[in-house]
PDB file of C-alpha atoms (C1' of nucleotides) in Angstrom:
ATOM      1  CA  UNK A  20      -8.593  -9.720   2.325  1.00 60.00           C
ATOM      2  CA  UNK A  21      -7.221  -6.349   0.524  1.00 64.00           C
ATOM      3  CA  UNK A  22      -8.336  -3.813   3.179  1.00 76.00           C
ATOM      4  CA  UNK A  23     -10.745  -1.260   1.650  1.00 79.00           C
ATOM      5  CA  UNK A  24      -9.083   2.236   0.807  1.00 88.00           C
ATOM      6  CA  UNK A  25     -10.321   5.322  -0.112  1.00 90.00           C
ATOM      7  CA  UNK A  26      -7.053   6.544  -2.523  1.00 90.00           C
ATOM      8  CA  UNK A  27      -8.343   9.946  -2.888  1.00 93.00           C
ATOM      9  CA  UNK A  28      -7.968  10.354   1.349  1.00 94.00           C
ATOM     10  CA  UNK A  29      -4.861   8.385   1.331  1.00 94.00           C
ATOM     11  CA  UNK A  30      -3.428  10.510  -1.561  1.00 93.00           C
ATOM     12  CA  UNK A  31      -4.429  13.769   0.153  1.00 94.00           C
ATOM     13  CA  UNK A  32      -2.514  12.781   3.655  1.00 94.00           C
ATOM     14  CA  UNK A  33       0.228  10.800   1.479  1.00 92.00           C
ATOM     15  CA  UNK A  34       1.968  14.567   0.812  1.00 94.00           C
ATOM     16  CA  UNK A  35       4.242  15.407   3.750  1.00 95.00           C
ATOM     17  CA  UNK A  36       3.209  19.241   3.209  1.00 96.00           C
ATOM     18  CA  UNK A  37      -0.497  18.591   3.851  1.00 97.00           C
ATOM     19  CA  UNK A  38       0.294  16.157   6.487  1.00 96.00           C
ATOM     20  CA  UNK A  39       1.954  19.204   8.142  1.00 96.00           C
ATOM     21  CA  UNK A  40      -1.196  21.295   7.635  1.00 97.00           C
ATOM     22  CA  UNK A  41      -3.412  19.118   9.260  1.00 97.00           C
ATOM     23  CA  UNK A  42      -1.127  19.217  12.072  1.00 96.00           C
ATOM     24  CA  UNK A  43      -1.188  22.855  12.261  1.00 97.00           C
ATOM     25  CA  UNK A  44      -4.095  23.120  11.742  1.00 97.00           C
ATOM     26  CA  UNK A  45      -5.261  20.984  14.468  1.00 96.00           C
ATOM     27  CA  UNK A  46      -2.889  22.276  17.053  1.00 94.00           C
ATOM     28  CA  UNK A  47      -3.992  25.944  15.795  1.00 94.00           C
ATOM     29  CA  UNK A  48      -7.693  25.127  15.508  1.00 94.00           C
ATOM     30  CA  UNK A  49      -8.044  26.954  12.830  1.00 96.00           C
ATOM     31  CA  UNK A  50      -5.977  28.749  10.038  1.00 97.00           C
ATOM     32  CA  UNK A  51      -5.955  30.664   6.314  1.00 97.00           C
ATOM     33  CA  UNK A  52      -3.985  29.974   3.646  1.00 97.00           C
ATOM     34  CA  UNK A  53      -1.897  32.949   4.505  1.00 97.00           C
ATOM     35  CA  UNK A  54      -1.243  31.983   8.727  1.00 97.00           C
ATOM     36  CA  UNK A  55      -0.218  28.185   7.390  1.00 97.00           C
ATOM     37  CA  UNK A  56       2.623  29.255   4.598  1.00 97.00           C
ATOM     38  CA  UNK A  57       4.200  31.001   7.607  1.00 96.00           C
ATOM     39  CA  UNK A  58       4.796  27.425   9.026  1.00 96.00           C
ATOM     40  CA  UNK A  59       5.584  26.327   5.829  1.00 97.00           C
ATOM     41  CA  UNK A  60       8.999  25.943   3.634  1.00 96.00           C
ATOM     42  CA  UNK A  61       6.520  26.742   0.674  1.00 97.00           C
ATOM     43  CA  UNK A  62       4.525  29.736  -0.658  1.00 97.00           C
ATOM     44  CA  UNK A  63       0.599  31.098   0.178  1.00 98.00           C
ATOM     45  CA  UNK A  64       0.023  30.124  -3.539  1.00 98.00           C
ATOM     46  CA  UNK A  65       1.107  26.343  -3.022  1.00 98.00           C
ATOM     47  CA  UNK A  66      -0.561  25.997   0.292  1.00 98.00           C
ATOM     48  CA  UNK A  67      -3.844  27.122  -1.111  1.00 98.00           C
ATOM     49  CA  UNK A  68      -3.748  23.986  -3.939  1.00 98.00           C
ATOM     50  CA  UNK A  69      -3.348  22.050  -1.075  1.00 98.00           C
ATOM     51  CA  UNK A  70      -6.577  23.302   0.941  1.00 98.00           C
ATOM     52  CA  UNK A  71      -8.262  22.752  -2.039  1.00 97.00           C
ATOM     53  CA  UNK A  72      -7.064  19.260  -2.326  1.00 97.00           C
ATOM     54  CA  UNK A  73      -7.675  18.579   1.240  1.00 97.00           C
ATOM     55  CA  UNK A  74     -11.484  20.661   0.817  1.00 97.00           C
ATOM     56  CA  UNK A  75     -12.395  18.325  -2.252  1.00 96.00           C
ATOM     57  CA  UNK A  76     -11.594  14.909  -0.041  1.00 96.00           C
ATOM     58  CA  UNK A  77     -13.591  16.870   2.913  1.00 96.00           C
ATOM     59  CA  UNK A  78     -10.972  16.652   5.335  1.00 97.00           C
ATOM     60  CA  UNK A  79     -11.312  19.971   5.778  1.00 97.00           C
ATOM     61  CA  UNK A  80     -13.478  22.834   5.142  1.00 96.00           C
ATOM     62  CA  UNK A  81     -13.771  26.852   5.104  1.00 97.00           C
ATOM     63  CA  UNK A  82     -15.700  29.465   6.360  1.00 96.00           C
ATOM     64  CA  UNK A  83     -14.981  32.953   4.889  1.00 95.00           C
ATOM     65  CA  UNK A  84     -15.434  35.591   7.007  1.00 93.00           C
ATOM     66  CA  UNK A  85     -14.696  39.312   5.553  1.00 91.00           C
ATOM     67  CA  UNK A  86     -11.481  39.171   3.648  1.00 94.00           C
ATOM     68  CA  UNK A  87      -9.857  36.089   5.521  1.00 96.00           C
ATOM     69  CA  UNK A  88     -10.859  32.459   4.695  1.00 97.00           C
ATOM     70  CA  UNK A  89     -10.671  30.505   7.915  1.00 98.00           C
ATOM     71  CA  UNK A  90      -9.972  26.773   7.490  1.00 98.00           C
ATOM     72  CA  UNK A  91     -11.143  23.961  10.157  1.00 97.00           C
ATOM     73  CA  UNK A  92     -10.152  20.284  10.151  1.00 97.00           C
ATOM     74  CA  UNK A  93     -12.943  18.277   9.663  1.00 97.00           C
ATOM     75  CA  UNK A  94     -13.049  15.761  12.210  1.00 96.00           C
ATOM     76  CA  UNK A  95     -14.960  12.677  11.323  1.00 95.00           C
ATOM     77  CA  UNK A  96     -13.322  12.848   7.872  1.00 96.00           C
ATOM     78  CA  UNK A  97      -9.580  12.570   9.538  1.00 97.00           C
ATOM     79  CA  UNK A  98     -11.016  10.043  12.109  1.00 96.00           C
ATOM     80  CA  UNK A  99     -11.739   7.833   8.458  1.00 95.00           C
ATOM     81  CA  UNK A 100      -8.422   9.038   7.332  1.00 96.00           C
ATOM     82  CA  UNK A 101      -6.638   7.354  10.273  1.00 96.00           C
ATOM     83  CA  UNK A 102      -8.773   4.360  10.667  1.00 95.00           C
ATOM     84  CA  UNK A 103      -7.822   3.694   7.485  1.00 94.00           C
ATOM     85  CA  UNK A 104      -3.734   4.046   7.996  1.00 94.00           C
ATOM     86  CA  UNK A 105      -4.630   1.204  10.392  1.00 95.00           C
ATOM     87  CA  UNK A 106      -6.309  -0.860   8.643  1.00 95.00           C
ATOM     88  CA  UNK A 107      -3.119  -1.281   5.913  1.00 95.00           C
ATOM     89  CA  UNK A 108      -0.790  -1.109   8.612  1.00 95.00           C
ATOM     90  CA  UNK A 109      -2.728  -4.014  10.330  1.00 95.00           C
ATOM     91  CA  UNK A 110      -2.541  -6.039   6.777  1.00 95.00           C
ATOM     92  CA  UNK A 111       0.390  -5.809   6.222  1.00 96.00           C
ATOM     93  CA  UNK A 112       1.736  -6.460  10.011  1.00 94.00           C
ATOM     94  CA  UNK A 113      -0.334  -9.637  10.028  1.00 94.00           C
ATOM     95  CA  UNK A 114       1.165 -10.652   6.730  1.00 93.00           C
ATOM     96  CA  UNK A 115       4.615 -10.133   8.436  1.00 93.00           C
ATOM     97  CA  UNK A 116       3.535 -11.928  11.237  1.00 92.00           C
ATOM     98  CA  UNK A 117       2.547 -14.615   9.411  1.00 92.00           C
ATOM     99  CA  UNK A 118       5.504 -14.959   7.255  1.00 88.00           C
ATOM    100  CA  UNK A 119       7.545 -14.820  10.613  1.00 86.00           C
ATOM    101  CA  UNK A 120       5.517 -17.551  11.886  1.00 89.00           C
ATOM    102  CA  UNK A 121       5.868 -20.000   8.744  1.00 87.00           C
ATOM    103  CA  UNK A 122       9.970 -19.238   8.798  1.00 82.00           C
ATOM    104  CA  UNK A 123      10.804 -20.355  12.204  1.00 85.00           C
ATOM    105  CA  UNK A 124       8.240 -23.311  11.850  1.00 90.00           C
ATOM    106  CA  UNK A 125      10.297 -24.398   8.483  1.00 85.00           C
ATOM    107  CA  UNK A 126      13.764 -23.563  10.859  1.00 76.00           C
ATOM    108  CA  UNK A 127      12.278 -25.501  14.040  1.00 75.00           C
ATOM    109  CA  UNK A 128      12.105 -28.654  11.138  1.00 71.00           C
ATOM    110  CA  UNK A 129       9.119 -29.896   8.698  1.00 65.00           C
ATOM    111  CA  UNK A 130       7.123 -32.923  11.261  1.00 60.00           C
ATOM    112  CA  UNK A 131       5.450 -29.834  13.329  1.00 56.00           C
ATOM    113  CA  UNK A 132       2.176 -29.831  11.130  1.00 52.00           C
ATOM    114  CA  UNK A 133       0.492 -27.923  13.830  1.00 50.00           C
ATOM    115  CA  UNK A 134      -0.574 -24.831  12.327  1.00 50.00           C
ATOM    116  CA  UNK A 135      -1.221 -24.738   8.444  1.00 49.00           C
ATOM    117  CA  UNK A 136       0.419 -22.750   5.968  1.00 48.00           C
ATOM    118  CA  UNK A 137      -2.054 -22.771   2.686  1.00 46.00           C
ATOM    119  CA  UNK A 138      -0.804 -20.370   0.006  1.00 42.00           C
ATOM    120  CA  UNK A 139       2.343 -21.201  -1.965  1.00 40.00           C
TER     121      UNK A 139
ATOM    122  CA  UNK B  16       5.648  16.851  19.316  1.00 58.00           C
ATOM    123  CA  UNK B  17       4.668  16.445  15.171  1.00 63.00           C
ATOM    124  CA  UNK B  18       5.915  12.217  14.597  1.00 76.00           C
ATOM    125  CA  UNK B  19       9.505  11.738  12.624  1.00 79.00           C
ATOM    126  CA  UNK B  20       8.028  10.194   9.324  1.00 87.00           C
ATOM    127  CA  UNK B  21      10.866   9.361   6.665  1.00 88.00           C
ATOM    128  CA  UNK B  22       9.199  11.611   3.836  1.00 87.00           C
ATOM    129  CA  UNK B  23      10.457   8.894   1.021  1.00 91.00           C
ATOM    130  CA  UNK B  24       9.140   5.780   2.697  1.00 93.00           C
ATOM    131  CA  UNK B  25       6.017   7.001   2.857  1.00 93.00           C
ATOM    132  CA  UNK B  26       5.644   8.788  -0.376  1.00 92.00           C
ATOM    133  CA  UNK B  27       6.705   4.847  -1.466  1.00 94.00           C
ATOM    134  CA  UNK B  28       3.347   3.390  -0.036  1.00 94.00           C
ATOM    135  CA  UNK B  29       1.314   7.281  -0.740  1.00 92.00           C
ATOM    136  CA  UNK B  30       1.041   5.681  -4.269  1.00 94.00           C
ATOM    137  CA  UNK B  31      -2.030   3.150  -4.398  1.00 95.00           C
ATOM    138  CA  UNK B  32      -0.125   1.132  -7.279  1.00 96.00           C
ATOM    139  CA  UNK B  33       2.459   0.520  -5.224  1.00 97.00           C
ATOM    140  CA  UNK B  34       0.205  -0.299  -2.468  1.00 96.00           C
ATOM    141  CA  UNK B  35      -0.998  -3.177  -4.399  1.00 96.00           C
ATOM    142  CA  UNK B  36       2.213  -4.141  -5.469  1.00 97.00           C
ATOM    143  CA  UNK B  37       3.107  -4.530  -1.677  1.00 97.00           C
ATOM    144  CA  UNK B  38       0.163  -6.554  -1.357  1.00 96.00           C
ATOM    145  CA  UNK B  39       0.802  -9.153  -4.476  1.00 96.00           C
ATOM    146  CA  UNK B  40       4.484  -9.226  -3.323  1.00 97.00           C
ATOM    147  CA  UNK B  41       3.359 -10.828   0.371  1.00 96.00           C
ATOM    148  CA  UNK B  42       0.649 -12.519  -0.675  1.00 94.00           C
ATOM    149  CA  UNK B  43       2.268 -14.154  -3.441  1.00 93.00           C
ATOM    150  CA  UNK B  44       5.902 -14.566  -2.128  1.00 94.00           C
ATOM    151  CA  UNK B  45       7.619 -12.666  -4.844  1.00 95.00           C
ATOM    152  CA  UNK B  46       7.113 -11.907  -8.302  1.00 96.00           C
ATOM    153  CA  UNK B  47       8.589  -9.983 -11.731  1.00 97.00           C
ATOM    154  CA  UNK B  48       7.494  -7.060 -13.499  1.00 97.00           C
ATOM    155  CA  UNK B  49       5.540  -9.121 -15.976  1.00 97.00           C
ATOM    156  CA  UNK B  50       3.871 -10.769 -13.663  1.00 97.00           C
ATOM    157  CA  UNK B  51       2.728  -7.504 -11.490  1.00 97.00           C
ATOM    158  CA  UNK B  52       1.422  -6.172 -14.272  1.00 97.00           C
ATOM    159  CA  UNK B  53      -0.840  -9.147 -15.262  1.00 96.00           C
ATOM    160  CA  UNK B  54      -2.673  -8.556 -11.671  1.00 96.00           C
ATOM    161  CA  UNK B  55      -2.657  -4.824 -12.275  1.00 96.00           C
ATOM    162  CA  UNK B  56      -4.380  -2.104 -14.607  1.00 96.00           C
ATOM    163  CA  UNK B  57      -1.399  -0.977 -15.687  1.00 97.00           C
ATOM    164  CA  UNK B  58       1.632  -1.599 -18.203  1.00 97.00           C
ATOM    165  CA  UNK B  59       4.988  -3.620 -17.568  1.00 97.00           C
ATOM    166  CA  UNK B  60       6.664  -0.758 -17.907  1.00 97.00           C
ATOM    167  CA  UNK B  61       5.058   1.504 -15.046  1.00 98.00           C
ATOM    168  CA  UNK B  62       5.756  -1.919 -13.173  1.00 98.00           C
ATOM    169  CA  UNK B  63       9.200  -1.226 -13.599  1.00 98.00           C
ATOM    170  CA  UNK B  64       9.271   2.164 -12.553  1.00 98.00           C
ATOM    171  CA  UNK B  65       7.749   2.010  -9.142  1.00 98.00           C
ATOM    172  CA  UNK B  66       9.780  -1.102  -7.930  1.00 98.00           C
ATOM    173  CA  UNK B  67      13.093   1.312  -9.157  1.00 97.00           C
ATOM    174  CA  UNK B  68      11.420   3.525  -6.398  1.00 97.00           C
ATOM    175  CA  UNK B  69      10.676   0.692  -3.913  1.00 97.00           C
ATOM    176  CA  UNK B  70      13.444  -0.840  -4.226  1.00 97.00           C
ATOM    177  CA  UNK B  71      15.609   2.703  -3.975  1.00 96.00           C
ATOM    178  CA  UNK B  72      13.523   2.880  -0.101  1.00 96.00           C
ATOM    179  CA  UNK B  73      14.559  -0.416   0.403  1.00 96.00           C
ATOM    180  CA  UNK B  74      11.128  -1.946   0.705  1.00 97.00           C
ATOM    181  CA  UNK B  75      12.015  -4.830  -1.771  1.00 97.00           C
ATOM    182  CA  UNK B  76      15.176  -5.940  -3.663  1.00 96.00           C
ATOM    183  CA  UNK B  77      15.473  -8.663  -6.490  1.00 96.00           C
ATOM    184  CA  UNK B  78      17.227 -11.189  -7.612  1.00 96.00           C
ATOM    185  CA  UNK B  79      17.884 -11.921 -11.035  1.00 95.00           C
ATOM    186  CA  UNK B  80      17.781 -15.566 -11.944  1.00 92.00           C
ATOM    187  CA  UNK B  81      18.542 -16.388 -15.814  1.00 91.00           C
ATOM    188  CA  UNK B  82      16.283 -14.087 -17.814  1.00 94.00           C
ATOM    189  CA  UNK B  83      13.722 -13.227 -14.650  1.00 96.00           C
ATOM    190  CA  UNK B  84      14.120 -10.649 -12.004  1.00 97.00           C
ATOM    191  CA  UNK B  85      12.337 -11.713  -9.070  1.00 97.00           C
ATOM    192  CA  UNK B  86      11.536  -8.938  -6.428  1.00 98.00           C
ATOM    193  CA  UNK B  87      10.509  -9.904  -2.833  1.00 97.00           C
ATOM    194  CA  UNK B  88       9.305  -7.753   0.180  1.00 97.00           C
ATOM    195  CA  UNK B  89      12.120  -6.719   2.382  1.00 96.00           C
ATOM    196  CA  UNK B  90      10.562  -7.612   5.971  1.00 96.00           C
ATOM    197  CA  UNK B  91      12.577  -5.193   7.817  1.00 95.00           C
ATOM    198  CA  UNK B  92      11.826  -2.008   5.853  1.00 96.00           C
ATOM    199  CA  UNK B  93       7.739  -2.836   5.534  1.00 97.00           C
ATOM    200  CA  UNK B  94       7.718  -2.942   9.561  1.00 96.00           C
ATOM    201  CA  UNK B  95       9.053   0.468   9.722  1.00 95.00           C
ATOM    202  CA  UNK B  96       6.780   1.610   6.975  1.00 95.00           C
ATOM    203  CA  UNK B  97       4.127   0.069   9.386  1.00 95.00           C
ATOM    204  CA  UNK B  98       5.179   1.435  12.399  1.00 95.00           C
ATOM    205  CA  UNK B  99       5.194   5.138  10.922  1.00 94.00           C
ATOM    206  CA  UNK B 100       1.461   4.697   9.716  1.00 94.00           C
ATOM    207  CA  UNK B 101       0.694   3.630  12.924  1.00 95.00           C
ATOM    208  CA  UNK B 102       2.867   6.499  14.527  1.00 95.00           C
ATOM    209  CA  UNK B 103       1.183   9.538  12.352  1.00 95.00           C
ATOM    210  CA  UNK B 104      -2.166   7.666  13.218  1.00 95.00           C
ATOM    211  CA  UNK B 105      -1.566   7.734  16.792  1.00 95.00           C
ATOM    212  CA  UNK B 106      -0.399  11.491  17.208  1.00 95.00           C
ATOM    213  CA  UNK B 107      -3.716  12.496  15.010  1.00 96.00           C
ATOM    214  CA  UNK B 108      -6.028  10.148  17.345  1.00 95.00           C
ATOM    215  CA  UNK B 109      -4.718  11.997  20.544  1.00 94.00           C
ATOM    216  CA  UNK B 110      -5.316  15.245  18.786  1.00 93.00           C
ATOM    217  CA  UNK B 111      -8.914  14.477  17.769  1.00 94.00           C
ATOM    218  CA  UNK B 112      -9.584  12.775  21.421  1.00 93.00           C
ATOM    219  CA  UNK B 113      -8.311  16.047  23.390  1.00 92.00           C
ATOM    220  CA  UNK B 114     -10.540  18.324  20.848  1.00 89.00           C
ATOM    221  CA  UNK B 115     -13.644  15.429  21.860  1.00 87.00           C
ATOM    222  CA  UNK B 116     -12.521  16.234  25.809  1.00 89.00           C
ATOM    223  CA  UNK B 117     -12.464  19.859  25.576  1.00 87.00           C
ATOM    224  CA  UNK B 118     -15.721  20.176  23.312  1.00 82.00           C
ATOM    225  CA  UNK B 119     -17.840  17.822  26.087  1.00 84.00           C
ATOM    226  CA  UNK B 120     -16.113  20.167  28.850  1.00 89.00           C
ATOM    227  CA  UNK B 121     -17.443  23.280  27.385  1.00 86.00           C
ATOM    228  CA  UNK B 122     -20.521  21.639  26.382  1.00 76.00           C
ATOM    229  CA  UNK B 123     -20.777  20.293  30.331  1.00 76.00           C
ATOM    230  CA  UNK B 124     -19.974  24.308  31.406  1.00 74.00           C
ATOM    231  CA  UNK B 125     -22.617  26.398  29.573  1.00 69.00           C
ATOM    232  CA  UNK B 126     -25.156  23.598  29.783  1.00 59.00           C
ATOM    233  CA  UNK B 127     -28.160  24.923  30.930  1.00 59.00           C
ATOM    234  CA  UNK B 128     -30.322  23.759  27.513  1.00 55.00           C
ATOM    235  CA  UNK B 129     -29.140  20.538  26.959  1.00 49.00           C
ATOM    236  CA  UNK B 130     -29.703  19.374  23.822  1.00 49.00           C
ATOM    237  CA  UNK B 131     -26.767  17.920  22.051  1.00 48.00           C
ATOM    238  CA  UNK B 132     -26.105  19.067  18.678  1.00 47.00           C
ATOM    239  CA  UNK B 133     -25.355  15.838  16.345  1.00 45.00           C
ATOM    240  CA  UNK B 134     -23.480  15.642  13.345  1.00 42.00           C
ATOM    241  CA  UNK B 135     -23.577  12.645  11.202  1.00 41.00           C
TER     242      UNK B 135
ATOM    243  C1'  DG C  17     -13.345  59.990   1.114  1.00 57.80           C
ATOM    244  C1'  DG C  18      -8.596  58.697  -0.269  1.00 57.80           C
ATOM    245  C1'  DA C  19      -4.277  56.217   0.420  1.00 57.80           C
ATOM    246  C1'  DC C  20      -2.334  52.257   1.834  1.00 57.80           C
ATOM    247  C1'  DA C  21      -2.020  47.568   3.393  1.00 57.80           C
ATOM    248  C1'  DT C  22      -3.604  42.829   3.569  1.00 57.80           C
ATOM    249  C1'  DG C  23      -5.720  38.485   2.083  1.00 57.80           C
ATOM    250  C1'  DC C  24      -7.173  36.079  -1.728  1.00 57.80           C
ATOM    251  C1'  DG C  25      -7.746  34.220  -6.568  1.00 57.80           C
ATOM    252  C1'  DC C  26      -6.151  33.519 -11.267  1.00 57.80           C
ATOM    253  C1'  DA C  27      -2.768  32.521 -14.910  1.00 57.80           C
ATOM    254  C1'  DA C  28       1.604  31.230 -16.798  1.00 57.80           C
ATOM    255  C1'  DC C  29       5.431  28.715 -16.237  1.00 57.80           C
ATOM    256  C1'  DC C  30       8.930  24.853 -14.545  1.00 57.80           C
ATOM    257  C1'  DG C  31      10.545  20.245 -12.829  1.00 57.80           C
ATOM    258  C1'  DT C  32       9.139  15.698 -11.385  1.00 57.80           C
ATOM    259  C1'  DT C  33       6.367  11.698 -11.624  1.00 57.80           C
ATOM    260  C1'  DA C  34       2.985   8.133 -13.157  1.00 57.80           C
ATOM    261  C1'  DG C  35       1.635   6.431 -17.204  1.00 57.80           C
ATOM    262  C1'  DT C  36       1.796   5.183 -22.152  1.00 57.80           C
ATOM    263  C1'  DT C  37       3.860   3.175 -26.795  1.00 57.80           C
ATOM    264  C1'  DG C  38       7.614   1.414 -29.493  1.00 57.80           C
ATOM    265  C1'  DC C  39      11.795  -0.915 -30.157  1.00 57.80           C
ATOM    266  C1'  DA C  40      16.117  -3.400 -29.143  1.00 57.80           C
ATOM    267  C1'  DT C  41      18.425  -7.079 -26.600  1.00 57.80           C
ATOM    268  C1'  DG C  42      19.441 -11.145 -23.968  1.00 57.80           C
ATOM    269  C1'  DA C  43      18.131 -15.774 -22.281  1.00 57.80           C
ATOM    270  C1'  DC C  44      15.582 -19.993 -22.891  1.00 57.80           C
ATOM    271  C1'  DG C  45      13.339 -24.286 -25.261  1.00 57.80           C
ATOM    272  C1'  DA C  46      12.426 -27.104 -29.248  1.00 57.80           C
TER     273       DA C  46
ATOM    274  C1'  DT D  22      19.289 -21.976 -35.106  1.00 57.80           C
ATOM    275  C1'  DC D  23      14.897 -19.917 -34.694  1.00 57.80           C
ATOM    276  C1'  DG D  24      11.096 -18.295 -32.243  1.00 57.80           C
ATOM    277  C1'  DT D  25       9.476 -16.811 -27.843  1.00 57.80           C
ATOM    278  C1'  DC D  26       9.457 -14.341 -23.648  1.00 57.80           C
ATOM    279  C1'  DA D  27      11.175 -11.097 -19.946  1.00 57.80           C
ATOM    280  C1'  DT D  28      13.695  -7.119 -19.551  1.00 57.80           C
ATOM    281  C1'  DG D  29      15.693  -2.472 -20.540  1.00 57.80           C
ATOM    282  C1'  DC D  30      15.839   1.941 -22.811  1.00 57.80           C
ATOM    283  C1'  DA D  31      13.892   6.144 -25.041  1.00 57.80           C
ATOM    284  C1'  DA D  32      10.350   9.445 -26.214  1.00 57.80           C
ATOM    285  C1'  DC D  33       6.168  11.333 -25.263  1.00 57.80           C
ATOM    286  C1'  DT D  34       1.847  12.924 -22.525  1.00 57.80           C
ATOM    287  C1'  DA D  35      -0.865  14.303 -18.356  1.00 57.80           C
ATOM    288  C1'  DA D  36      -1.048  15.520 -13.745  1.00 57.80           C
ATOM    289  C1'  DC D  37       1.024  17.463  -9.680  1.00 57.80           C
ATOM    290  C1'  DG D  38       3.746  20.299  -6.468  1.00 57.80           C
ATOM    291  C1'  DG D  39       5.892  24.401  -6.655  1.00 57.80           C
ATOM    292  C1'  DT D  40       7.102  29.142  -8.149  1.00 57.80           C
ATOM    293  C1'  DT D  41       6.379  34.248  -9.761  1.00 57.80           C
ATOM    294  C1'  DG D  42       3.478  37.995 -11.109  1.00 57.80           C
ATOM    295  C1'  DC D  43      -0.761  40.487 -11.313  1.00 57.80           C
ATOM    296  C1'  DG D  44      -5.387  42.035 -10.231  1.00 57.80           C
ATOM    297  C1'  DC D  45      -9.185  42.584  -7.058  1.00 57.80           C
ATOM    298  C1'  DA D  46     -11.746  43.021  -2.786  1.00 57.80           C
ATOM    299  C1'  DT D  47     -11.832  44.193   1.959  1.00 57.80           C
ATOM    300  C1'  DG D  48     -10.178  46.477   5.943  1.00 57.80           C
ATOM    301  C1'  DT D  49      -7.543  50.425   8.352  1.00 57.80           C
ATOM    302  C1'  DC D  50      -5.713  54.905   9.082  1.00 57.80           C
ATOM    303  C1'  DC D  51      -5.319  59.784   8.273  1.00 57.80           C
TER     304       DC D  51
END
DNA sequence: GGACATGCGCAACCGTTAGTTGCATGACGA
DNA sequence: TCGTCATGCAACTAACGGTTGCGCATGTCC
């Protein structure tokens, strides 16, 4: 019934800043901590707690290469990330669906048994 | 380009508590405080608090009926919550598709070795 | 090589939020 | 009226998103 969710991936995309990074940093390819606060209403320092929040759920991950730390988006991870966004959304539209359905049979009047409603 | 997401609503469902509370709300019909909590690992009072936030993005309201305060899902509100999990989905889906396209065109170009590298 | 710039990490601090405990109050039933 | 039950309010803690400041390593330019 309850869909299954990871809450640490849904936390990590649930802030609008690192929903913003990933965007960047898809549409960039790549990015450091440094090239995304640039994009950003917030500072290198902040932006950096969020790649680590976003390393430590593996949606993304770094590869340091002299003094820059390059960041990539790791794709599999995000393709989880977004299954999952549908699976809730598709819970709870189905619940809406259903409540719809159980209104308008009430409204249409109570001697249409066709369809059963089961919880209270 | 990057999906209009109302930053409140979905910090309202980014919380996995209040996730669950959507989920007791429709499955149950409605319910109080005291009665969230029973179905939940945490206290009454934290209860309270996130259906103050809920309700102030509109995704329930209550009525108060002698010494109970029932809240109930407000229909409406939920469906646009919905529609911007599926909206944020979508744009990130595209993204990862186009990288898939132009990873298997390059891959096509300089393929003179083909063995595909897998991840898993 | 030395001076300077750039990118990063660490630490301290602040405001908000999710959670707790404790207590007071208002409504209901016997 | 008395006890019970649901709610509301206040204080406190821990974690989080954000800031500023500093130090260190790496790269660049004479």
């Amino acid at each position: 019934m309850s869909v299954m969710v990871d809450d640490d991936l849904w936390s990590a995309v649930g802030d609008p800043t690192r929903r913003r990074m990933l965007d960047l940093l898809l549409s960039e390819g790549s990015g450091t901590a440094t090239s995304l606060s640039e994009h950003l209403p917030v500072t290198r320092q902040a932006v950096t707690k969020h790649l680590v929040v976003l390393d430590r759920v593996g949606l993304v991950h770094a590869t340091t290469a002299g003094r820059e730390k390059q960041f990539r988006v790791d794709q599999a991870q995000l393709a989880r990330a977004v299954a999952q966004l549908a699976d809730v959304g598709a819970a709870w539209d189905s619940r809406l669906q259903r409540i719809k359905r159980i209104a308008e049979t009430i409204q249409r009047g109570k001697d249409t048994n066709n369809e059963t409603e089961k919880k209270q």
